[in-house]
Coordinates of C-alpha atoms and ligand atoms in Angstrom, one line a residue:
M1 CA 0.0 0.0 0.0
C2 CA 2.8 2.4 0.8
G3 CA 6.1 2.9 -0.9
I4 CA 9.6 2.3 0.6
V5 CA 13.0 3.3 -0.7
G6 CA 16.4 3.3 1.1
Y7 CA 20.0 3.9 0.1
I8 CA 23.4 3.3 1.4
G9 CA 26.6 4.1 -0.5
P10 CA 28.9 6.9 -1.5
R11 CA 26.4 9.1 -3.3
N12 CA 24.1 11.8 -1.9
C13 CA 20.9 9.7 -1.2
V14 CA 18.4 12.6 -1.1
P15 CA 17.8 12.9 -4.9
I16 CA 17.8 9.1 -5.2
I17 CA 15.2 8.7 -2.5
L18 CA 13.0 11.5 -3.8
E19 CA 13.0 10.2 -7.3
G20 CA 12.3 6.7 -5.9
L21 CA 9.4 8.1 -3.9
R22 CA 8.0 9.8 -7.0
R23 CA 8.1 6.5 -8.9
L24 CA 6.4 4.7 -6.0
E25 CA 3.8 7.3 -5.4
Y26 CA 1.1 5.3 -7.1
R27 CA 1.3 2.8 -4.2
G28 CA 0.1 5.4 -1.6
Y29 CA 0.0 9.1 -1.7
D30 CA -1.4 10.8 1.4
S31 CA 1.9 11.8 3.0
A32 CA 5.6 11.3 2.6
G33 CA 8.8 11.6 4.5
I34 CA 12.5 10.9 4.6
A35 CA 15.1 10.2 7.3
L36 CA 18.8 10.8 6.8
V37 CA 21.9 10.1 9.0
K38 CA 24.7 12.6 8.6
D39 CA 27.6 13.4 10.9
G40 CA 26.0 11.7 13.9
V41 CA 22.7 13.5 13.5
F42 CA 19.3 12.3 12.4
R43 CA 17.3 14.4 10.0
V44 CA 13.6 13.5 9.7
E45 CA 11.4 15.5 7.4
K46 CA 7.8 14.6 6.6
K47 CA 4.7 16.2 5.1
A48 CA 1.1 15.4 4.6
G49 CA 0.1 15.3 0.9
K50 CA 2.0 14.2 -2.2
V51 CA 5.7 13.7 -2.7
A52 CA 5.6 17.1 -4.4
D53 CA 4.6 18.6 -1.1
L54 CA 7.5 17.0 0.6
V55 CA 9.9 18.2 -2.1
N56 CA 8.5 21.8 -1.7
H57 CA 9.1 21.5 2.0
L58 CA 12.7 20.3 1.5
N59 CA 13.3 23.2 -1.0
Q60 CA 13.5 25.6 1.9
F61 CA 16.9 24.0 2.8
N62 CA 18.2 25.1 -0.6
G63 CA 19.8 21.8 -1.5
S64 CA 21.8 21.7 1.7
L65 CA 20.4 18.3 2.6
S66 CA 22.8 15.6 1.8
A67 CA 23.7 12.1 3.3
Q68 CA 25.1 8.8 2.3
L69 CA 22.5 6.8 4.3
G70 CA 18.8 7.5 4.2
M71 CA 15.3 6.2 3.5
G72 CA 11.9 7.6 2.4
H73 CA 8.3 6.6 2.5
T74 CA 5.1 7.4 0.8
R75 CA 2.0 6.5 2.9
W76 CA -1.5 5.1 2.5
A77 CA -3.0 5.7 5.9
T78 CA -4.2 2.8 8.0
H79 CA -3.8 3.9 11.6
G80 CA -4.2 7.6 12.1
E81 CA -5.3 10.2 9.6
P82 CA -2.9 11.5 6.9
N83 CA -1.0 14.4 8.5
D84 CA 2.6 15.5 9.1
V85 CA 2.8 13.7 12.5
N86 CA 1.5 10.4 11.3
A87 CA 3.7 10.3 8.2
H88 CA 6.7 8.0 8.3
P89 CA 9.6 7.8 9.3
H90 CA 8.9 7.3 13.0
C91 CA 11.6 7.3 15.7
D92 CA 11.9 5.7 19.1
G93 CA 11.5 7.9 22.2
E94 CA 15.2 8.9 22.3
A95 CA 15.4 9.3 18.5
R96 CA 18.2 6.8 18.2
I97 CA 16.5 4.8 15.5
A98 CA 14.1 5.6 12.7
I99 CA 11.8 3.2 10.8
I100 CA 9.5 3.2 7.8
H101 CA 6.9 0.5 7.5
N102 CA 4.3 -1.0 5.1
G103 CA 1.6 -3.2 6.6
I104 CA -0.2 -3.4 9.9
I105 CA 1.0 -4.3 13.4
E106 CA -2.1 -6.0 14.6
N107 CA -1.1 -6.2 18.3
Y108 CA 0.2 -2.6 18.4
A109 CA -2.5 -1.7 21.0
S110 CA -1.2 -4.1 23.7
I111 CA 2.4 -3.3 23.0
K112 CA 1.5 0.4 23.3
T113 CA -0.2 -0.1 26.6
K114 CA 2.8 -2.0 28.0
L115 CA 5.3 0.6 26.7
T116 CA 3.1 3.4 28.0
R117 CA 3.2 1.8 31.5
E118 CA 7.0 1.8 31.2
G119 CA 7.0 5.5 30.6
H120 CA 6.9 5.8 26.8
T121 CA 4.9 8.6 25.2
F122 CA 3.8 8.7 21.6
K123 CA 3.4 11.6 19.2
S124 CA 1.4 9.9 16.5
A125 CA -1.7 7.7 16.2
T126 CA 0.2 5.1 14.2
D127 CA 1.0 1.4 14.8
T128 CA 4.4 2.1 13.2
E129 CA 5.5 4.5 16.0
V130 CA 4.8 1.8 18.5
L131 CA 7.0 -0.6 16.6
A132 CA 9.7 2.1 16.5
H133 CA 9.6 2.3 20.3
L134 CA 9.7 -1.4 20.7
I135 CA 12.8 -1.7 18.5
G136 CA 14.2 1.2 20.5
E137 CA 13.7 -0.8 23.8
M138 CA 15.4 -3.8 22.3
Y139 CA 18.3 -1.6 21.1
K140 CA 18.9 -0.4 24.6
R141 CA 19.4 -4.1 25.6
T142 CA 21.5 -5.2 22.6
N143 CA 23.2 -2.2 21.2
D144 CA 23.0 -3.9 17.9
I145 CA 20.3 -2.7 15.5
C146 CA 20.0 -6.0 13.6
S147 CA 19.5 -8.0 16.8
A148 CA 17.1 -5.3 18.1
V149 CA 14.9 -5.6 15.0
R150 CA 14.8 -9.4 15.2
L151 CA 13.9 -9.4 18.9
A152 CA 11.2 -6.8 18.4
L153 CA 9.7 -8.6 15.4
A154 CA 9.5 -11.8 17.5
E155 CA 6.9 -10.0 19.6
V156 CA 4.9 -8.6 16.7
Q157 CA 1.8 -9.9 15.1
G158 CA 0.8 -8.6 11.7
T159 CA 2.4 -7.7 8.4
Y160 CA 5.4 -5.6 7.6
G161 CA 7.8 -4.5 5.0
L162 CA 10.2 -2.7 7.4
V163 CA 13.3 -0.6 7.0
V164 CA 15.3 0.6 10.0
I165 CA 18.3 2.8 10.5
A166 CA 20.2 3.7 13.7
L167 CA 22.1 6.8 14.5
N168 CA 25.0 4.9 16.1
E169 CA 25.3 2.4 13.2
P170 CA 25.4 4.7 10.1
D171 CA 27.0 2.0 8.0
K172 CA 24.0 -0.2 7.7
I173 CA 20.3 -0.5 6.9
I174 CA 18.1 -3.3 8.3
A175 CA 15.2 -4.6 6.2
A176 CA 12.6 -7.2 7.2
R177 CA 9.6 -8.6 5.5
R178 CA 6.4 -10.4 6.4
G179 CA 3.4 -10.1 4.1
S180 CA 4.5 -6.9 2.5
P181 CA 7.0 -7.0 -0.4
L182 CA 10.6 -5.7 -0.1
I183 CA 13.5 -6.1 -2.4
I184 CA 17.2 -5.3 -2.1
G185 CA 18.8 -3.6 -5.1
V186 CA 22.4 -4.7 -5.4
G187 CA 24.7 -2.0 -6.8
D188 CA 28.4 -1.5 -7.2
G189 CA 29.7 -0.2 -3.9
E190 CA 26.1 0.9 -3.0
N191 CA 22.9 -0.9 -2.1
F192 CA 19.2 -0.1 -2.2
V193 CA 16.1 -1.3 -0.5
A194 CA 12.6 -0.8 -1.9
S195 CA 9.1 -2.0 -1.8
D196 CA 9.0 -2.1 -5.6
A197 CA 11.7 -2.4 -8.3
A198 CA 10.3 0.7 -10.0
A199 CA 12.0 2.8 -7.3
I200 CA 15.5 1.7 -8.0
V201 CA 15.6 0.4 -11.6
D202 CA 17.3 3.6 -12.6
H203 CA 20.3 2.5 -10.6
T204 CA 20.4 -1.3 -10.7
R205 CA 18.6 -4.2 -12.3
H206 CA 20.1 -6.7 -9.8
V207 CA 17.7 -7.5 -7.0
I208 CA 17.1 -9.9 -4.2
Y209 CA 13.6 -10.6 -3.2
L210 CA 13.2 -11.0 0.6
E211 CA 10.7 -13.7 1.6
D212 CA 8.4 -13.6 4.6
G213 CA 10.3 -14.1 7.9
E214 CA 13.6 -12.8 6.4
V215 CA 15.8 -10.0 7.7
A216 CA 18.6 -8.3 5.8
E217 CA 21.6 -6.3 7.2
I218 CA 22.7 -4.2 4.3
T219 CA 25.9 -2.2 4.0
A220 CA 27.3 -0.2 1.1
S221 CA 29.4 -3.1 0.0
G222 CA 27.5 -6.2 1.0
L223 CA 24.7 -7.8 2.8
R224 CA 23.8 -10.6 5.2
T225 CA 20.4 -12.3 5.1
M226 CA 18.9 -14.3 8.0
T227 CA 15.7 -15.5 9.6
I228 CA 14.2 -13.7 12.5
D229 CA 15.8 -16.5 14.6
D230 CA 19.2 -15.5 13.2
E231 CA 19.8 -18.5 10.9
Q232 CA 21.9 -17.4 8.0
I233 CA 20.3 -17.7 4.5
E234 CA 21.9 -17.5 1.1
K235 CA 19.8 -15.5 -1.4
E236 CA 20.0 -15.4 -5.2
I237 CA 20.4 -12.2 -7.1
E238 CA 17.8 -11.9 -9.8
E239 CA 17.4 -9.6 -12.8
V240 CA 14.6 -7.0 -13.2
T241 CA 13.1 -7.5 -16.6
F242 CA 11.1 -4.3 -17.3
E243 CA 12.4 -1.2 -19.0
L244 CA 12.5 2.3 -17.5
S245 CA 10.3 3.6 -20.4
Q246 CA 7.5 1.3 -19.2
I247 CA 7.2 3.2 -15.9
E248 CA 7.2 6.7 -17.6
R249 CA 4.1 8.4 -18.9
G250 CA 5.6 8.6 -22.4
G251 CA 3.8 11.7 -23.6
Y252 CA 0.3 10.8 -22.3
D253 CA -1.5 13.0 -19.8
H254 CA -2.0 10.1 -17.4
F255 CA -0.6 6.6 -16.8
M256 CA -4.2 5.3 -17.1
L257 CA -4.6 6.7 -20.7
K258 CA -1.2 5.3 -21.6
E259 CA -2.1 1.9 -20.2
I260 CA -5.4 1.9 -22.0
H261 CA -3.6 2.6 -25.3
E262 CA -1.0 0.0 -24.7
Q263 CA -3.6 -2.8 -24.8
P264 CA -3.2 -3.9 -28.4
D265 CA 0.4 -4.6 -27.6
T266 CA -0.1 -6.0 -24.1
I267 CA -2.9 -8.4 -25.3
M268 CA -0.5 -9.6 -28.0
N269 CA 2.3 -10.0 -25.5
A270 CA 0.1 -12.3 -23.4
M271 CA -0.4 -14.5 -26.4
R272 CA 3.1 -14.3 -27.9
G273 CA 4.9 -17.7 -28.0
R274 CA 1.9 -19.4 -26.5
L275 CA -0.9 -19.3 -29.0
Q276 CA -0.3 -21.6 -32.1
V277 CA -2.9 -20.2 -34.4
E278 CA -2.6 -22.6 -37.3
E279 CA -2.7 -25.7 -35.1
G280 CA -5.4 -24.3 -32.7
N281 CA -3.0 -25.1 -29.8
V282 CA -1.8 -23.3 -26.8
V283 CA 1.5 -23.9 -25.0
L284 CA 1.8 -22.6 -21.4
G285 CA 5.1 -23.5 -19.9
G286 CA 4.1 -22.4 -16.4
L287 CA 1.3 -25.0 -16.3
R288 CA 3.3 -28.0 -17.8
D289 CA 4.1 -29.5 -14.4
V290 CA 0.5 -29.3 -13.2
H291 CA -1.1 -30.3 -16.5
D292 CA -2.4 -33.7 -15.1
K293 CA -3.8 -31.9 -12.1
L294 CA -5.6 -29.5 -14.3
M295 CA -6.8 -32.3 -16.6
N296 CA -8.3 -34.3 -13.7
A297 CA -9.5 -31.3 -11.7
R298 CA -12.8 -32.0 -10.0
R299 CA -13.4 -28.3 -10.0
I300 CA -11.7 -25.0 -10.5
I301 CA -12.0 -22.2 -8.0
I302 CA -10.9 -18.8 -9.1
T303 CA -10.3 -16.3 -6.3
A304 CA -9.3 -12.6 -6.5
C305 CA -10.3 -9.1 -5.6
G306 CA -11.6 -6.1 -7.5
T307 CA -10.9 -6.0 -11.2
S308 CA -9.1 -9.3 -11.0
W309 CA -12.2 -10.8 -9.6
H310 CA -14.2 -9.5 -12.5
A311 CA -11.7 -11.2 -14.8
G312 CA -12.3 -14.4 -12.8
L313 CA -16.0 -14.1 -13.5
V314 CA -15.4 -14.1 -17.2
G315 CA -13.0 -17.1 -16.6
E316 CA -16.0 -19.0 -15.1
Y317 CA -17.9 -18.7 -18.4
L318 CA -14.8 -19.8 -20.4
F319 CA -13.9 -22.7 -18.2
E320 CA -17.4 -24.1 -17.8
E321 CA -18.8 -23.4 -21.3
V322 CA -15.8 -24.2 -23.4
A323 CA -13.7 -26.5 -21.3
R324 CA -16.6 -28.0 -19.4
I325 CA -14.9 -27.8 -16.0
P326 CA -17.1 -26.9 -13.0
T327 CA -15.8 -23.5 -11.9
E328 CA -16.6 -21.2 -8.9
V329 CA -15.4 -17.7 -8.4
E330 CA -14.9 -16.3 -4.9
Y331 CA -13.9 -13.0 -3.4
A332 CA -10.6 -13.8 -1.9
S333 CA -11.5 -11.7 1.2
E334 CA -14.5 -13.9 1.9
F335 CA -12.9 -17.2 0.8
R336 CA -10.1 -16.9 3.3
Y337 CA -12.4 -16.8 6.3
R338 CA -15.3 -19.1 5.5
N339 CA -13.7 -22.5 5.9
P340 CA -14.5 -23.6 2.3
V341 CA -14.7 -27.3 1.3
I342 CA -11.6 -27.9 -0.7
T343 CA -10.0 -31.2 -1.7
K344 CA -6.7 -32.2 -3.3
D345 CA -8.7 -32.6 -6.6
D346 CA -9.5 -28.9 -6.7
V347 CA -7.4 -26.5 -8.6
V348 CA -7.4 -22.9 -7.3
F349 CA -6.4 -20.0 -9.6
L350 CA -5.3 -16.8 -7.9
I351 CA -5.7 -13.8 -10.2
S352 CA -3.8 -10.7 -9.3
Q353 CA -2.1 -7.9 -11.1
S354 CA 0.3 -7.0 -8.3
G355 CA 0.7 -10.5 -7.0
E356 CA 0.8 -8.9 -3.5
T357 CA -2.9 -8.5 -2.6
A358 CA -3.1 -9.6 1.0
D359 CA -6.5 -11.3 0.7
T360 CA -5.7 -13.2 -2.4
L361 CA -2.4 -14.3 -1.0
A362 CA -4.1 -15.5 2.2
A363 CA -6.8 -17.3 0.1
G364 CA -4.1 -19.2 -1.8
R365 CA -2.4 -20.2 1.5
E366 CA -5.7 -21.5 2.8
A367 CA -6.4 -23.5 -0.3
K368 CA -2.8 -24.9 -0.3
A369 CA -3.1 -25.9 3.4
K370 CA -6.3 -27.8 2.4
G371 CA -4.5 -29.7 -0.3
A372 CA -5.6 -28.0 -3.5
T373 CA -3.2 -27.2 -6.3
V374 CA -2.7 -23.4 -6.3
L375 CA -1.9 -21.6 -9.5
G376 CA -1.3 -17.9 -10.2
I377 CA -2.3 -15.6 -13.0
V378 CA -0.1 -12.7 -12.2
N379 CA 1.4 -9.6 -13.8
V380 CA 4.3 -8.7 -11.5
V381 CA 7.1 -11.1 -12.0
G382 CA 8.6 -12.4 -8.8
S383 CA 5.7 -11.2 -6.7
S384 CA 4.5 -13.1 -3.6
I385 CA 1.6 -14.9 -5.3
A386 CA 3.8 -15.9 -8.2
R387 CA 6.4 -17.3 -5.9
E388 CA 4.0 -19.1 -3.6
S389 CA 2.0 -20.8 -6.4
S390 CA 2.8 -24.3 -7.7
G391 CA 2.6 -23.0 -11.2
G392 CA 0.8 -20.4 -13.3
V393 CA 0.9 -17.9 -16.1
Y394 CA 2.3 -14.4 -16.2
V395 CA 0.1 -12.0 -18.1
H396 CA 3.1 -9.9 -19.3
A397 CA 1.2 -6.6 -19.3
G398 CA 4.3 -4.7 -18.1
P399 CA 4.2 -2.4 -15.1
E400 CA 0.7 -1.0 -14.4
I401 CA 1.0 2.4 -12.6
G402 CA -2.5 3.9 -12.9
V403 CA -4.4 2.9 -9.8
A404 CA -7.4 1.9 -11.9
S405 CA -6.5 -1.4 -13.5
T406 CA -7.0 -1.5 -17.3
K407 CA -4.4 -3.3 -19.3
A408 CA -3.9 -6.0 -16.6
F409 CA -7.6 -6.8 -16.9
T410 CA -7.5 -7.4 -20.6
S411 CA -4.3 -9.4 -20.3
Q412 CA -5.9 -11.5 -17.5
L413 CA -8.8 -12.2 -19.8
T414 CA -6.4 -13.1 -22.6
V415 CA -4.6 -15.6 -20.4
L416 CA -7.9 -17.1 -19.1
S417 CA -8.8 -17.6 -22.8
L418 CA -5.5 -19.3 -23.5
I419 CA -5.9 -21.6 -20.6
T420 CA -9.4 -22.4 -21.7
L421 CA -8.3 -23.3 -25.2
M422 CA -5.5 -25.4 -23.9
L423 CA -7.8 -27.3 -21.5
A424 CA -10.6 -27.6 -24.1
R425 CA -8.2 -29.3 -26.5
S426 CA -6.7 -31.6 -23.9
R427 CA -10.1 -32.6 -22.6
N428 CA -11.5 -32.9 -26.1
T429 CA -14.4 -30.6 -25.4
I430 CA -13.8 -28.9 -28.7
D431 CA -12.3 -30.5 -31.9
K432 CA -9.3 -29.2 -33.8
T433 CA -11.3 -27.3 -36.3
H434 CA -13.2 -25.4 -33.6
A435 CA -10.0 -24.8 -31.8
Q436 CA -8.4 -23.3 -34.9
V437 CA -11.4 -21.0 -35.3
L438 CA -11.1 -19.8 -31.7
A439 CA -7.3 -19.4 -32.0
R440 CA -7.8 -17.2 -35.1
E441 CA -10.5 -15.2 -33.2
M442 CA -8.0 -14.6 -30.3
Y443 CA -5.3 -13.6 -32.6
A444 CA -7.5 -10.9 -34.2
I445 CA -8.4 -9.3 -30.8
P446 CA -5.4 -6.8 -30.6
E447 CA -6.4 -5.3 -34.0
K448 CA -10.0 -4.9 -32.8
V449 CA -8.9 -3.2 -29.6
K450 CA -6.8 -0.9 -31.7
Y451 CA -9.8 -0.1 -33.9
V452 CA -12.0 0.7 -30.9
L453 CA -9.3 3.0 -29.5
E454 CA -8.9 4.8 -32.8
N455 CA -12.6 5.1 -33.6
T456 CA -14.5 5.7 -30.4
T457 CA -12.4 8.1 -28.4
D458 CA -13.9 11.4 -29.8
Q459 CA -17.5 10.1 -29.3
I460 CA -16.7 9.0 -25.8
K461 CA -15.3 12.4 -24.9
E462 CA -18.7 13.9 -26.0
I463 CA -20.6 11.4 -23.9
A464 CA -18.4 12.2 -20.9
E465 CA -19.1 16.0 -21.4
E466 CA -22.9 15.2 -21.6
F467 CA -23.0 13.1 -18.4
K468 CA -20.2 14.6 -16.3
R469 CA -22.6 16.1 -13.7
V470 CA -24.7 13.1 -13.0
Q471 CA -24.5 11.4 -9.6
N472 CA -25.5 7.8 -10.6
F473 CA -24.9 5.3 -13.4
L474 CA -26.2 1.8 -14.0
Y475 CA -24.2 -0.7 -16.1
L476 CA -26.0 -3.7 -17.5
G477 CA -24.8 -6.8 -19.5
R478 CA -25.5 -10.5 -19.7
G479 CA -23.5 -13.6 -19.9
A480 CA -19.8 -12.9 -20.1
N481 CA -20.6 -9.3 -20.5
F482 CA -22.1 -9.1 -17.0
P483 CA -18.6 -8.9 -15.5
V484 CA -17.8 -6.3 -18.1
A485 CA -20.7 -4.2 -16.7
L486 CA -19.3 -4.7 -13.2
E487 CA -15.9 -3.7 -14.3
G488 CA -17.2 -0.6 -16.2
A489 CA -19.0 0.5 -13.1
L490 CA -16.0 -0.1 -10.9
K491 CA -13.8 2.0 -13.2
L492 CA -16.2 4.9 -13.1
K493 CA -16.5 4.8 -9.3
E494 CA -12.8 4.6 -8.7
I495 CA -11.7 7.6 -10.7
S496 CA -14.6 9.9 -11.2
Y497 CA -16.4 9.3 -7.8
I498 CA -19.7 8.8 -9.5
H499 CA -21.8 6.1 -7.9
A500 CA -22.2 3.3 -10.4
E501 CA -23.7 -0.2 -10.1
G502 CA -23.2 -3.2 -12.4
Y503 CA -26.0 -5.7 -12.8
P504 CA -26.9 -8.6 -15.0
A505 CA -29.4 -6.9 -17.4
A506 CA -32.2 -9.3 -16.5
E507 CA -31.9 -8.6 -12.8
M508 CA -32.8 -5.0 -13.3
K509 CA -36.5 -5.8 -13.1
H510 CA -36.0 -7.3 -9.6
G511 CA -35.1 -4.0 -8.0
P512 CA -32.8 -1.5 -9.7
I513 CA -35.5 -0.6 -12.2
A514 CA -37.0 1.5 -9.4
L515 CA -34.1 3.9 -10.0
I516 CA -34.8 4.5 -13.7
D517 CA -36.0 8.0 -14.7
E518 CA -34.8 10.6 -17.1
N519 CA -31.8 11.4 -14.8
M520 CA -30.4 7.9 -14.8
P521 CA -27.9 7.0 -17.5
V522 CA -27.8 3.3 -18.2
V523 CA -24.8 1.7 -20.0
F524 CA -25.8 -1.5 -21.9
V525 CA -23.2 -3.9 -23.2
V526 CA -25.2 -5.5 -25.9
P527 CA -23.2 -7.4 -28.5
K528 CA -25.1 -9.4 -31.2
D529 CA -24.8 -12.7 -29.4
G530 CA -27.3 -15.5 -28.5
I531 CA -29.0 -13.3 -25.9
Y532 CA -29.1 -10.1 -27.8
E533 CA -32.9 -10.1 -28.1
K534 CA -33.3 -10.6 -24.4
V535 CA -31.0 -7.6 -23.6
M536 CA -32.9 -5.5 -26.2
S537 CA -36.0 -6.2 -24.1
N538 CA -34.2 -4.7 -21.1
L539 CA -33.3 -1.7 -23.2
Q540 CA -37.0 -1.3 -24.0
E541 CA -37.8 -1.4 -20.3
V542 CA -35.3 1.4 -19.6
K543 CA -36.5 3.4 -22.6
A544 CA -40.2 3.1 -21.4
R545 CA -39.1 4.8 -18.2
R546 CA -37.2 7.6 -20.0
G547 CA -33.8 6.4 -18.8
R548 CA -30.9 7.6 -21.0
I549 CA -29.2 4.7 -22.8
I550 CA -25.5 4.4 -23.8
A551 CA -25.1 1.2 -25.8
I552 CA -21.9 -0.6 -26.5
A553 CA -23.0 -2.5 -29.6
N554 CA -21.7 -4.2 -32.7
E555 CA -21.1 -2.4 -35.9
D556 CA -23.7 -4.4 -37.9
D557 CA -26.5 -3.7 -35.4
T558 CA -29.2 -1.8 -37.1
E559 CA -31.8 -2.1 -34.3
I560 CA -29.9 -0.4 -31.5
D561 CA -30.2 3.2 -32.8
K562 CA -34.0 3.0 -32.3
L563 CA -33.6 2.6 -28.5
A564 CA -30.2 4.0 -27.5
D565 CA -29.4 7.7 -27.1
F566 CA -25.7 7.0 -27.8
V567 CA -24.3 4.0 -29.6
V568 CA -20.6 3.2 -29.3
R569 CA -19.7 0.7 -32.0
V570 CA -17.3 -2.2 -31.4
P571 CA -16.3 -5.0 -33.8
R572 CA -18.0 -8.3 -33.4
T573 CA -15.9 -10.8 -31.4
Y574 CA -16.5 -14.4 -30.5
G575 CA -18.8 -14.5 -27.5
Y576 CA -16.5 -15.4 -24.6
F577 CA -13.6 -13.3 -26.0
G578 CA -16.0 -10.3 -26.4
P579 CA -15.3 -8.8 -23.0
I580 CA -11.7 -8.1 -24.0
V581 CA -13.0 -5.7 -26.7
N582 CA -16.2 -4.5 -25.1
I583 CA -14.5 -3.2 -21.9
I584 CA -12.3 -0.8 -23.9
P585 CA -15.0 1.9 -24.4
L586 CA -16.0 1.6 -20.8
Q587 CA -12.4 2.2 -19.7
L588 CA -12.3 5.3 -22.0
L589 CA -15.6 6.5 -20.6
S590 CA -14.4 6.4 -17.0
Y591 CA -11.2 8.0 -18.0
Y592 CA -12.8 10.9 -19.9
M593 CA -15.5 11.4 -17.2
A594 CA -12.7 11.8 -14.6
V595 CA -10.9 14.2 -16.9
A596 CA -14.1 16.2 -17.4
R597 CA -14.7 16.3 -13.6
E598 CA -11.1 17.2 -13.0
T599 CA -10.3 14.5 -10.6
N600 CA -6.9 13.0 -10.0
V601 CA -7.0 10.1 -12.6
D602 CA -3.8 8.3 -11.6
Q603 CA -4.1 8.8 -7.9
P604 CA -7.8 8.7 -7.0
R605 CA -8.7 9.5 -3.4
N606 CA -8.5 6.9 -0.7
L607 CA -7.2 4.2 -3.1
A608 CA -3.8 2.6 -3.5
K609 CA -2.4 0.4 -6.2
S610 CA -1.5 -2.6 -4.3
V611 CA -3.6 -3.6 -1.3
T612 CA -1.2 -5.4 1.0
V613 CA -3.3 -5.0 4.1
E614 CA -6.6 -6.8 5.0
Ligands
M6R701 O1 -3.3 -6.5 -7.7 P1 -4.6 -7.2 -7.7 O2 -5.1 -7.5 -9.1 O3 -4.7 -8.4 -6.8 O4 -5.6 -6.1 -7.1 C1 -6.9 -6.4 -6.8 C2 -7.7 -5.1 -6.6 O5 -7.3 -4.4 -5.5 C3 -7.7 -4.2 -7.8 O6 -8.1 -4.8 -9.0 C4 -8.5 -2.9 -7.6 O7 -9.9 -3.2 -7.6 C5 -8.2 -1.9 -8.7 N1 -8.1 -0.6 -8.1 C6 -9.2 -1.9 -9.8 O8 -9.0 -0.9 -10.7

């Protein structure tokens, strides 16, 4: 949820940290701060607001801030409102150590009570400051910061990506991880620590992924990794694969718009080397070792959150209707706490862009503990879900920076379609000729997405202007386009703060129809498929109540103009692949609505890119 970056080495760390924070800001952006150690003095500066507010604050020092050891944090508030005091870093009572922390210390209240009884006083409302004081106490006993951190963490329940520096040990940074990602960037005579490779990829591509329960003592020229119980561990150095240009805006006004426009390429990247169009075959290396498990699966469970959950709902249609495998889709946050019946014959797919979503990770662990085969459909290479799964498929969408997920969604749908085709062929639920038709359909999708982007944008800008002042929206679709309606509504809510609901079109008459009047815009996703006529009846019902209709319809649909106020035309696409194309105008609509309402598109209020807390 929050961003962490730290540096130790010969260079001035201030610009390195501030640039790293800027790159991490999409992870959390309600306050930011830095701590530096220089000539035996701690310097802690922090500010509510964006990283730019911190930079403005630091400008008063006219560039005089400089240090070879430091760390910075950008926060998404959990405990305590976003203000200067609650911003990280936090120090112990005697300001001998400073810490930055992602995650939640669940037993902070009892630790705080105990420390208060012993005479500690706290400045902030955060759980992190309590942890700082606890580490400070341990430091008094050990005089060794690494041991102090380990001893304190042994008393802590909850999650952390933690970085600690100590005034009296200015030659090291301590990092520890449990449930919140942390990587060490290995440089030449300098080292980095970060919650995300984006923060340090300017400086090094060599990284070490810390695992849960691991602690690292990092100096400028080396590092030592160990467990909390001080058992030494050897770690491998891995290579970051993405390019710097992928985390830049590249001339677009917002990351979200850039990411929407990347989709013809990202969808193709998800298929590249995997889809054999002429043969109607799919090869997925990450599933090779679990192929038999998948073939014999009694049932597939897909679990995820938010947009990834919507992708899972489309997956249910694909797996059941094409590959004929019973499939259930669950919110990961519910799944993890409801003691689900799972057997070793179940295959559980975790879908996650970030690969770090706490609920999805926990759902996977629960399923694994119950004996299921757990597989990941993940974007971020090396993320926790990818590492903990027994196999899976990377979606290869590249870094997604906009908080509202767009290209990851269409890549997830593409991968789900690939898995479906692979399973359907292996299980003989479709013949080779049918598979070849589907493979050709899939291969044609990137061009169709490109067509939609090029041909609907101007019209969607006009629709956004028309509706930018409304307070509510309804999104309706049926079959595999019901999840598209849900996703369209979520996108609108997230970045333009307009209340929007997605429903299966036929459910409207069971309640939501009460909302329809001339002030209620209704978006219908209505391709010419097997249930077209049924959805058209739902359009009639809205029209009869003077609701205003925006239809996402196919180019050859001549009926739709009679009912809809606005018709956005998309190319016809094979039914279950249709969502990949049909979602594009809805992404554009939410984007241009947000622009028209002048909201912060890439950093919408209250949200964060990666939800690593419960
Ligand atoms: O990284 P994940 O795919 O696991 O994230 C799941 C949700 O938090 C995420 O999709 C969220 O709903 C997005 N903000 C949607 O735009």
